Coordinates of C-alpha atoms in Angstrom, one line a residue:
X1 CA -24.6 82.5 25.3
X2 CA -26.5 80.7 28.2
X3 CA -23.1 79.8 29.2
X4 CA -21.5 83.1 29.2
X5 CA -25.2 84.0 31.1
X6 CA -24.7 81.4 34.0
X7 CA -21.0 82.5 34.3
X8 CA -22.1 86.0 34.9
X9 CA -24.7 85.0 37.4
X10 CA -22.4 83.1 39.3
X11 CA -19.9 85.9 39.5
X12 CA -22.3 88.4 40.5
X13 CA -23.5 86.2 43.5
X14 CA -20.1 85.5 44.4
X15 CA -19.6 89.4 44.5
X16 CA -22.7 89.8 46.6
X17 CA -21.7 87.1 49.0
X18 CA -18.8 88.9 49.7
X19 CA -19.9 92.2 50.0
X20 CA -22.4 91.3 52.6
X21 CA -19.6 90.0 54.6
X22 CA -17.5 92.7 53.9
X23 CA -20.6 94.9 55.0
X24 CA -20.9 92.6 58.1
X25 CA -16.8 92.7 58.8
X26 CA -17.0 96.7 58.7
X27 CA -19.2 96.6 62.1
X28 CA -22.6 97.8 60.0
X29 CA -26.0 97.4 61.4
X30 CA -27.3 94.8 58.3
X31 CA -30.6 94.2 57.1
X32 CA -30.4 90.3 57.8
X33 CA -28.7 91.1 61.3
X34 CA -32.1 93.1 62.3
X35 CA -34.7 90.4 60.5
X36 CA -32.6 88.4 63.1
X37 CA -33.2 90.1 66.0
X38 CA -36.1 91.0 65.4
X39 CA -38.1 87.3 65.0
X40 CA -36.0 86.2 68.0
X41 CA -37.5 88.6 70.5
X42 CA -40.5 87.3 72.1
X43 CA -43.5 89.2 73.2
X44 CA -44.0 86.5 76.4
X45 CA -46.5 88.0 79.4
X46 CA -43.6 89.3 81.6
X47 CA -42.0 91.6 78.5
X48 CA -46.1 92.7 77.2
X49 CA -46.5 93.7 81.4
X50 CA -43.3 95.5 81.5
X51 CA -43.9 97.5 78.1
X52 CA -47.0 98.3 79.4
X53 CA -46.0 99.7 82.7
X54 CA -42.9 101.3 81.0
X55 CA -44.9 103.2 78.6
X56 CA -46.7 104.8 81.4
X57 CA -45.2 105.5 84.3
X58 CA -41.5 105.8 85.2
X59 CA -38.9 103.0 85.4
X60 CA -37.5 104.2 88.5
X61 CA -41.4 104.1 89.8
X62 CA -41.7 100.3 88.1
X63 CA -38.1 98.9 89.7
X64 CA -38.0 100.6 93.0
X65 CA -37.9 97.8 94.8
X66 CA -41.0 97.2 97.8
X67 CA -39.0 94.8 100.1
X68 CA -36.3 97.2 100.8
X69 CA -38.8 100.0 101.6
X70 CA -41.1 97.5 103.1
X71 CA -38.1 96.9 105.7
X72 CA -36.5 100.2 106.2
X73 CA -36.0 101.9 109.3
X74 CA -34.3 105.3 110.2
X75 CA -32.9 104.3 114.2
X76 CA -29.2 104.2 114.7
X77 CA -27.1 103.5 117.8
X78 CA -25.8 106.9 117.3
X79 CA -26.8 110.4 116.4
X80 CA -24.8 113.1 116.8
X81 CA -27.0 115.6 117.7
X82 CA -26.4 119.1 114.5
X83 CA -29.2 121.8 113.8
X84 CA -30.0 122.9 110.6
X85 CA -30.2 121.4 107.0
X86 CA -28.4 123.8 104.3
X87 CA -29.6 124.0 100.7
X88 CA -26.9 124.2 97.7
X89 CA -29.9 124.6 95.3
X90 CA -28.8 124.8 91.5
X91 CA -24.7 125.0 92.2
X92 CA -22.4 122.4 92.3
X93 CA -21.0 123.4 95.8
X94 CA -21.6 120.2 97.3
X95 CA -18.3 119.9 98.8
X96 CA -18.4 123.4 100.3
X97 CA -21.4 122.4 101.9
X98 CA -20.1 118.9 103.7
X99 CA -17.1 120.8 104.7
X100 CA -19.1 123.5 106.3
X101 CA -21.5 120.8 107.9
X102 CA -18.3 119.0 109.3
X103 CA -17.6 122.1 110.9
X104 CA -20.5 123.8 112.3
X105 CA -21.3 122.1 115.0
X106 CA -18.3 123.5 117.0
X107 CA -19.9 126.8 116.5
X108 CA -23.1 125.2 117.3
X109 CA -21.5 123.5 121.0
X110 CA -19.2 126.2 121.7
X111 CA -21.9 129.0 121.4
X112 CA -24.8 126.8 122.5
X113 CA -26.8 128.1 119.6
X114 CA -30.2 127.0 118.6
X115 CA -28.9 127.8 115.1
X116 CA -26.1 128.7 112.8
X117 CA -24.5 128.2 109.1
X118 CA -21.8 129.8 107.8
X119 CA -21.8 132.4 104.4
X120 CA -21.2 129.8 101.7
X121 CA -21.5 132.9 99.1
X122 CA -18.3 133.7 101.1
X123 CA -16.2 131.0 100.2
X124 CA -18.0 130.9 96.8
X125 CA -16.4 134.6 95.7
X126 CA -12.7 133.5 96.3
X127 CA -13.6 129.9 95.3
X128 CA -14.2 131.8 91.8
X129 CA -11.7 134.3 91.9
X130 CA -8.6 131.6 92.8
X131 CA -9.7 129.3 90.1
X132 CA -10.1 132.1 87.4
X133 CA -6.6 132.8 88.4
X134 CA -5.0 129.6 88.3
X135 CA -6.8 129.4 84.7
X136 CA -4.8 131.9 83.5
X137 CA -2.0 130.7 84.9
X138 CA -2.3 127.6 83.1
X139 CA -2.9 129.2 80.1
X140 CA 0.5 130.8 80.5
X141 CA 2.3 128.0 81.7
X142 CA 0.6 125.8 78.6
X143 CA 1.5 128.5 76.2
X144 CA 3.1 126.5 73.8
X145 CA 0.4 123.7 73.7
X146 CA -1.8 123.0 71.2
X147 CA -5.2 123.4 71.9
X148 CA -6.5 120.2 71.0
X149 CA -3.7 118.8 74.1
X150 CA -6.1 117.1 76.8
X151 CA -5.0 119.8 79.3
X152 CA -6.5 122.4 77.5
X153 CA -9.1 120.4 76.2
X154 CA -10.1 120.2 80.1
X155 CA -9.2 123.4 81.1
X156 CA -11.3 125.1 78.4
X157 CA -14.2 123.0 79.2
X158 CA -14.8 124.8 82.6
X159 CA -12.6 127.1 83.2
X160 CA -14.0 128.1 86.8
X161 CA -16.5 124.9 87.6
X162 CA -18.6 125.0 91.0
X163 CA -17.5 121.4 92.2
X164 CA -14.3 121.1 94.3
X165 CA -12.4 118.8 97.0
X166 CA -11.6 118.6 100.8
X167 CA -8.2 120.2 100.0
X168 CA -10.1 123.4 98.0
X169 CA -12.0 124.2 100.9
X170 CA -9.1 123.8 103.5
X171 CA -6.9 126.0 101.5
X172 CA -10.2 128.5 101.1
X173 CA -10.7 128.7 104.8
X174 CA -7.0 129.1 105.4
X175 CA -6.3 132.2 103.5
X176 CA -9.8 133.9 103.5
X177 CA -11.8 132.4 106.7
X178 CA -15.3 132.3 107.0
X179 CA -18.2 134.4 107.9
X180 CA -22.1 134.0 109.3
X181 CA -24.4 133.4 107.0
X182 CA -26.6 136.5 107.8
X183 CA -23.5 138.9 107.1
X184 CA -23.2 137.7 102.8
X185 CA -26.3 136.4 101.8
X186 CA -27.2 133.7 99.6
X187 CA -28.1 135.6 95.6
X188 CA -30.1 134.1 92.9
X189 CA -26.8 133.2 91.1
X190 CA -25.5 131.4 94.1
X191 CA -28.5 129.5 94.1
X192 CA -28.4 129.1 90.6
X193 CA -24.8 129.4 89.2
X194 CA -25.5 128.8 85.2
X195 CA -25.7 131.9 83.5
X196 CA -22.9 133.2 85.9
X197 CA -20.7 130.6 85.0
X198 CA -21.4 130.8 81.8
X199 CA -20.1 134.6 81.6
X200 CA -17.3 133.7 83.3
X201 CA -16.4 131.0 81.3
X202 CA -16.6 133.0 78.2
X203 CA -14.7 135.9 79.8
X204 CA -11.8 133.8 80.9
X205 CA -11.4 132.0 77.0
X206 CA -11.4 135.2 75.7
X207 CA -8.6 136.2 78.0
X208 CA -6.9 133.1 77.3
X209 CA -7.3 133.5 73.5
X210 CA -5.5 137.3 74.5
X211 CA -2.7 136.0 76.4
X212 CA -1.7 133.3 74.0
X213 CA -2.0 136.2 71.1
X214 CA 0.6 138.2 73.5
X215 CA 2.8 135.2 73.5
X216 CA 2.1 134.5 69.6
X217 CA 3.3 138.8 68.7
X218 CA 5.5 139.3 71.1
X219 CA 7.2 135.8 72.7
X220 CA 7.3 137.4 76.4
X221 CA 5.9 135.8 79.5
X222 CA 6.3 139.1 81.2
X223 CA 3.9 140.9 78.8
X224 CA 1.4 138.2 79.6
X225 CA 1.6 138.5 83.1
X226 CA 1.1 142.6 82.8
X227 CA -1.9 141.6 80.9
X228 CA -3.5 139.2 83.9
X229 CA -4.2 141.9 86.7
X230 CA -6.9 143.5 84.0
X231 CA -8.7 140.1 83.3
X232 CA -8.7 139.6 86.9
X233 CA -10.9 142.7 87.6
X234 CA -13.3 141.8 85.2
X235 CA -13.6 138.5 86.5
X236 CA -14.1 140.3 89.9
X237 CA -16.9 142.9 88.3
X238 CA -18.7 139.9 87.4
X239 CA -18.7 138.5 90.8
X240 CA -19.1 141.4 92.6
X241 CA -22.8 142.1 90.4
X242 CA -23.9 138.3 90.7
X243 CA -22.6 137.7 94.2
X244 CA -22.1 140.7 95.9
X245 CA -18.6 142.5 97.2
X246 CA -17.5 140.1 100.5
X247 CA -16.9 142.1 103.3
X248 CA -13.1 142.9 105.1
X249 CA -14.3 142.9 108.5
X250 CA -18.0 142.6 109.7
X251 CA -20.6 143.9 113.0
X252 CA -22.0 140.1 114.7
X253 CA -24.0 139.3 117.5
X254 CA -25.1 136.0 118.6
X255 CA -27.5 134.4 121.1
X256 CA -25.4 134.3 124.8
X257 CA -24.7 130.9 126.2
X258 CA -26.8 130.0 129.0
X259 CA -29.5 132.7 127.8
X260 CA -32.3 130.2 126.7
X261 CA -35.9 131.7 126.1
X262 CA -38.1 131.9 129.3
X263 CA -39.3 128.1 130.0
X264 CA -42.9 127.5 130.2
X265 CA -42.8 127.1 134.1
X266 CA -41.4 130.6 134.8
X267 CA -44.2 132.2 132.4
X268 CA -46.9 130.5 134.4
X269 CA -45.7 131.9 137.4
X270 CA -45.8 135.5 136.1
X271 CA -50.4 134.7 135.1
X272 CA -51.2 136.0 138.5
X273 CA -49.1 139.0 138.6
X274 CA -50.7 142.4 139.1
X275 CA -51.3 144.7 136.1
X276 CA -48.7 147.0 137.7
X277 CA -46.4 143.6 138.2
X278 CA -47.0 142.7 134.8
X279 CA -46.1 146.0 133.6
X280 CA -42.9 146.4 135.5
X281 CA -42.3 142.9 134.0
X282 CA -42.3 144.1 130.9
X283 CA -39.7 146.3 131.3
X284 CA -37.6 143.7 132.9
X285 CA -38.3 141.6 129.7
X286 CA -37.4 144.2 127.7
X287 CA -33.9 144.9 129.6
X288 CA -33.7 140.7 129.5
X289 CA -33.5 140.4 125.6
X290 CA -30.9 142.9 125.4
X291 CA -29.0 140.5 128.3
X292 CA -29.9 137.1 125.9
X293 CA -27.6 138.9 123.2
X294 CA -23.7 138.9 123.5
X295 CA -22.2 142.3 122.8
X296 CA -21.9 143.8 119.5
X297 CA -18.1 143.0 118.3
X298 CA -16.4 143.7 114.9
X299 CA -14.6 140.4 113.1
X300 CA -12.4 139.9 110.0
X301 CA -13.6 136.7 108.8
X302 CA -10.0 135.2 109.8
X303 CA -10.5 136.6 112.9
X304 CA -13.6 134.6 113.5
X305 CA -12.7 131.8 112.2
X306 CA -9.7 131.3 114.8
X307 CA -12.5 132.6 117.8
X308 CA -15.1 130.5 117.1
X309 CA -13.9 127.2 115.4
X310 CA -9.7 127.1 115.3
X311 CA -9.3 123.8 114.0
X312 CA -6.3 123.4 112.1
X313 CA -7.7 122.0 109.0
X314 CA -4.9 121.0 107.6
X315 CA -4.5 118.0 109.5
X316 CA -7.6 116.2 108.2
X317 CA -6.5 113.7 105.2
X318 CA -8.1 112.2 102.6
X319 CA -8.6 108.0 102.8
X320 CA -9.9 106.8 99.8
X321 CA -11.0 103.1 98.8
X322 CA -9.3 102.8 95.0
X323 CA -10.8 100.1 94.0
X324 CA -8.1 100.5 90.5
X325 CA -5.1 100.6 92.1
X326 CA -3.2 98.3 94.9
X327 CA -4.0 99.0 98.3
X328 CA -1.2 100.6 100.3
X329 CA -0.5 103.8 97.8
X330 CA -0.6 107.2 98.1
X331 CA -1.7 109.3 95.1
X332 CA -2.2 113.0 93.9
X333 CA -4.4 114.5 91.2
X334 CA -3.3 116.6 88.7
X335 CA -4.6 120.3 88.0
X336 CA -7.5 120.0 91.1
X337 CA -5.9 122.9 93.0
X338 CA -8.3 125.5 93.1
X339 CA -5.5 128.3 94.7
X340 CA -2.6 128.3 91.8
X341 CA -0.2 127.8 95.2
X342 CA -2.7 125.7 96.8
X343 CA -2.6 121.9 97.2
X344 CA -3.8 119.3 94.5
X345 CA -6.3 116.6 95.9
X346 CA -4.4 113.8 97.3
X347 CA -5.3 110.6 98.9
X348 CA -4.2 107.5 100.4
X349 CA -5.5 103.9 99.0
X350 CA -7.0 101.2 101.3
X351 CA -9.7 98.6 101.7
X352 CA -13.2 99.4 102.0
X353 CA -13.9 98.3 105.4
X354 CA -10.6 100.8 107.0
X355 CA -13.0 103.5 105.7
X356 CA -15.9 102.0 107.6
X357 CA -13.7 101.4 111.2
X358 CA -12.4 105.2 110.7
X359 CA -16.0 106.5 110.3
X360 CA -17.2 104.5 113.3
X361 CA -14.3 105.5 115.3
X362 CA -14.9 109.4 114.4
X363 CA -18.8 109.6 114.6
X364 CA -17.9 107.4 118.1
X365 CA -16.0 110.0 119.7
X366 CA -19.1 112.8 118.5
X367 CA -17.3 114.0 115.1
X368 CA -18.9 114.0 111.7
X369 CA -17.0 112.6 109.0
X370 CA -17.1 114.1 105.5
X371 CA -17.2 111.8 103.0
X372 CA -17.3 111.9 98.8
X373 CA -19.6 108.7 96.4
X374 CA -21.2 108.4 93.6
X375 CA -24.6 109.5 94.2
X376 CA -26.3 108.6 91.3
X377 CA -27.2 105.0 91.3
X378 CA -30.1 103.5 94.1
X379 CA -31.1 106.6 95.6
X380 CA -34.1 107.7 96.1
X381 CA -34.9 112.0 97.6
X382 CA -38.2 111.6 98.8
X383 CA -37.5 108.1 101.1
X384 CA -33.8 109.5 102.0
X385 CA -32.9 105.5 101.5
X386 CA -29.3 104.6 100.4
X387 CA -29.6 100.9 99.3
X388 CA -27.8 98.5 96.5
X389 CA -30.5 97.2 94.6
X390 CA -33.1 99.4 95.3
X391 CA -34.1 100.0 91.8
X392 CA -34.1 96.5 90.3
X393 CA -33.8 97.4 86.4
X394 CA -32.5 93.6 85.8
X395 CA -35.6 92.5 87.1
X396 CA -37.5 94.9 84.6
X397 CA -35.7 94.3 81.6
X398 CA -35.1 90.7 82.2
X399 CA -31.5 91.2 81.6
X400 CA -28.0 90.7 83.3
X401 CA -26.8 94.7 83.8
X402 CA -24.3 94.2 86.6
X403 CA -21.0 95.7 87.3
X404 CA -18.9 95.6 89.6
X405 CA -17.4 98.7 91.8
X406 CA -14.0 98.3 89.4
X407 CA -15.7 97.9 86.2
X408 CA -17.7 100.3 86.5
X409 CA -15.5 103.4 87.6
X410 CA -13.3 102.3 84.6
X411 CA -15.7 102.1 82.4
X412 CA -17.4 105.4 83.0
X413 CA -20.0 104.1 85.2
X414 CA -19.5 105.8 88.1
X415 CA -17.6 108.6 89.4
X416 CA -17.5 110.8 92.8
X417 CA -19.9 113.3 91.9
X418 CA -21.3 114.7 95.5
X419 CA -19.9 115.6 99.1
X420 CA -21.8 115.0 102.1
X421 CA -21.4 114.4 106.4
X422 CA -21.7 110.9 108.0
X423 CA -23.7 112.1 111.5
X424 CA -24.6 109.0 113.0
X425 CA -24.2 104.7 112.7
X426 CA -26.6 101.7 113.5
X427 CA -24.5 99.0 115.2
X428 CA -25.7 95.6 115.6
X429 CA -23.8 93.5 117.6
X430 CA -20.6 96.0 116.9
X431 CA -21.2 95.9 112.9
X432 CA -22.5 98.8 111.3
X433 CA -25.4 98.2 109.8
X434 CA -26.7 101.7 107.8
X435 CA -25.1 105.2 108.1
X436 CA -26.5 108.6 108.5
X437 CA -26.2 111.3 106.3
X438 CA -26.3 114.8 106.7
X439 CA -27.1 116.6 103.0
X440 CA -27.1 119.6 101.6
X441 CA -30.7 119.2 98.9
X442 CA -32.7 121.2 101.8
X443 CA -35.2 119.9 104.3
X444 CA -37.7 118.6 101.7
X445 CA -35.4 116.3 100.7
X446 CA -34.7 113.1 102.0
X447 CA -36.2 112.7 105.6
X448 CA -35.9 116.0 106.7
X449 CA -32.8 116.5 104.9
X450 CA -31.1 113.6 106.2
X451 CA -30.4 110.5 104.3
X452 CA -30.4 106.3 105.8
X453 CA -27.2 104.6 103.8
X454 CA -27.0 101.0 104.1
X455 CA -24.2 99.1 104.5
X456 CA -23.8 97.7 101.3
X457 CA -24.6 101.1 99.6
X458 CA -21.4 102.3 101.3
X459 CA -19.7 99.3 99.6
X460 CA -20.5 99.7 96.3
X461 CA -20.4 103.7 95.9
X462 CA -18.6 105.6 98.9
X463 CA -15.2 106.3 97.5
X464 CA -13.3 108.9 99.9
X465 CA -13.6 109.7 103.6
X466 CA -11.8 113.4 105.5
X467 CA -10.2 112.0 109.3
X468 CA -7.5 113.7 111.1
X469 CA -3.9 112.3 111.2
X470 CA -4.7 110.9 115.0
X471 CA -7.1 108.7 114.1
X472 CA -5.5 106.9 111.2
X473 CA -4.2 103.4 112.3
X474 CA -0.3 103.0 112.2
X475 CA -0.3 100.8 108.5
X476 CA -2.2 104.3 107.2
X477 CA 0.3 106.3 108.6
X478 CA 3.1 104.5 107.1
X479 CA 1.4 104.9 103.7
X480 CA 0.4 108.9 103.6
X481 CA 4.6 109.5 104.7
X482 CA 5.5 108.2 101.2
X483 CA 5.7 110.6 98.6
X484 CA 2.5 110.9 96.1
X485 CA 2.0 109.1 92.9
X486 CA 1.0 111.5 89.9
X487 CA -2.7 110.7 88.3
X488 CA -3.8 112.8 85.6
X489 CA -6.8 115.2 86.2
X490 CA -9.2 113.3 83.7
X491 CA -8.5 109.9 85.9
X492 CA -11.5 108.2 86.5
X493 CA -11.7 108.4 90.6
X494 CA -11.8 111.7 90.3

């Protein structure tokens, strides 16, 4: 019997043996793997001082690092000289915004205006509209796709998102124009686009649940396309009651060139005046305002768009530092079109450092430069400082984090997730040394609005730049002649 007993035993432990390692093989979280890790981490006075300071206060507060700010200054060679910080509040129009700012200072130098932005609730309306049409078109082309296909899956995650490309807003400009900001005003749901996008997006699945019933009953891509012009108004209804209807043509005035506010010196020379003097002058001051103001005209918003800026947009292309793919190719995006005729975001591939000799070549000759990064990482709103390493959570958690540019935008790490304007460069001895950068977070933000990148910021998280043809060196020429290479929209540059 004790035989039969031991034999039993050693069966049993043999069994347990090997489901422990079984256990252990399946990827589980053990019991003996915790005990483990557990008795090897050590309290020591650098981990007690950090878990004190982590549990209260915040870890960007504990790892910003003090030498950076300590050394930080906001001087460059060059300024250009732009008025005005916009505000894109709770929306994701970022790129509207740095294409606007890239623009407004010819309106600025060619009215000599103290001030001016442009209606982005303008651009925002058709923005919507085109992209709840190409929608639908998708859902018509893709009729026979299951919905579960990673096309739909993205399309039917956002149907009509805020965030867009250089291209968007070329091909925006191009077939609607622009307008002043004073003529369609900003509305709470510009400002804050959530619950409007959130109709939207309902509206436009249940359309595309309706179309692909049309095709499922009746097997006619006609009969869809009847259906479309309907599900097109009510996208407009909704627009129209969260945005407001844009205007056709519109009444602007704007400050006369030349007609500057009377200076100091002339108003001292007026303090001895007469009564009678001063009275007549009032009348002459009254007739002067009415001469500071250029006449009263009417403007389509094409219309002022070829008056007052006329740059042919089209000829500004997209350089992008890949850092996935081999230099020297030219590439396309899938599905980023925001007009169904439009143009998909395109760009071509080089090294880091063409970017950085392009910007300094544009911002030279009194340009901004738009440009597209990763935002996120090393950041920080209320310094306005744009700095690798200036959160040091390695230094915190005592641990090796680090990725580099590569890994990390294949691994999910990064992505380009804002627009903004490069307005000005340090050089030191003809090397850039930081960058300046026009945002769009409002003037409370930042330094006034404005942003100090250092070099090696621009390194690790500055992916695309927006130059004209004419100042691309010959090599980049060569490259953006060759026909584009296909990505897929869910790639991770984009």
């Amino acid at each position: 019997m004790r035989e039969v007993m031991a034999r039993l035993m050693g069966v049993l432990l043999v069994w347990l043996v090997l489901s422990a390692g079984a256990a252990a093989q399946d990827g589980a979280l053990a019991p003996s793997q915790i005990e483990r890790i557990r008795s090897e981490f050590q309290m020591d006075a650098h981990t007690r001082a950090m878990r004190n300071a982590l549990t209260g206060a915040s870890v960007r507060d504990i790892a910003e690092n003090r030498e950076i700010v300590a050394a930080h200054n906001d001087q460059f060679s060059h300024k250009i000289k732009t008025k005005g910080i916009s505000n894109q509040k709770s929306s994701g129009r970022c790129w509207m915004f740095a294409g606007f700012n890239t623009i407004k200072p010819v309106v600025l130098n060619r009215l000599d205006l103290d001030s001016f932005e442009f209606s982005h609730i303008y651009l925002q309306f058709w923005d919507k509209m085109e992209k709840a049409n190409s929608f639908l078109e998708y859902m018509i082309e893709y009729r026979d796709r299951d919905l579960q296909d990673r096309d739909m899956v993205f399309l039917l995650k956002d149907p009509a998102p805020d965030g867009g490309y250089w291209e968007n807003f070329v091909d925006l400009v191009t077939k609607y124009g622009v307008i002043p900001r004073e003529t369609m005003a900003e509305t709470a749901s510009s400002e804050n686009t959530g619950m409007m996008n959130r109709a939207l997006a309902r509206l436009l699945r249940k359309s595309a649940a309706e179309l692909r019933e049309i095709y499922q009953e009746t097997g006619s891509v006609r009969k869809m396309r009847d259906a479309k012009p309907k599900m097109l108004a009510e996208v407009y209804r909704v627009l129209v009651l969260n945005l407001g209807e844009p205007p056709e043509e519109f009444s602007w005035r704007h400050k006369a060139k030349g007609k500057a506010a009377k200076g100091d010196e002339e108003k001292s020379e007026k303090e001895d005046d007469s009564a009678e003097d001063r009275a007549s002058d009032k009348k002459d001051d009254g007739y002067q305002v009415e001469q500071d103001w250029s006449a009263l005209r009417t403007f389509t918003p094409e219309s002022f768009y070829d008056e007052f800026v006329g740059l042919d947009l089209h000829q500004y292309v997209n350089v992008a530092n890949d850092p996935i793919r081999p230099k020297g190719g030219h590439y396309e995006i899938a599905m980023t079109r925001n007009l169904y005729d439009g143009r998909n975001a395109s760009y071509v591939s080089v090294d880091i450092q063409i970017l950085k000799d392009l910007v300094v070549k544009v911002l030279l000759s009194n340009q901004p430069v738009y440009f597209a990064a990763d935002v996120s990482p090393d950041q920080n709103s209320k310094t306005g400082i744009m700095a690798r390493n200036l959160y040091d959570y390695e230094s915190v958690y005592a641990l090796n984090m680090g990725l580099n540019k590569t890994e990390r935008l294949l691994l999910r790490d990064s992505t380009i997730n804002h627009g903004m304007a490069f307005i000005g460069v340090d050089l030191v001895e003809g090397k850039a040394v930081k960058w300046l950068v026009e945002n769009s977070w409002g003037s409370d933000r930042g330094r006034g609005g404005l942003w100090t990148m250092y070099d090696d910021w621009f390194d690790d998280n500055v992916y695309n730049i927006i130059v004209h043809r004419d100042d691309l060196p010959d090599e980049v020429r060569k490259i953006l002649a060759q026909p584009t290479e296909k990505l897929p929209v869910w790639d991770p540059m984009w």
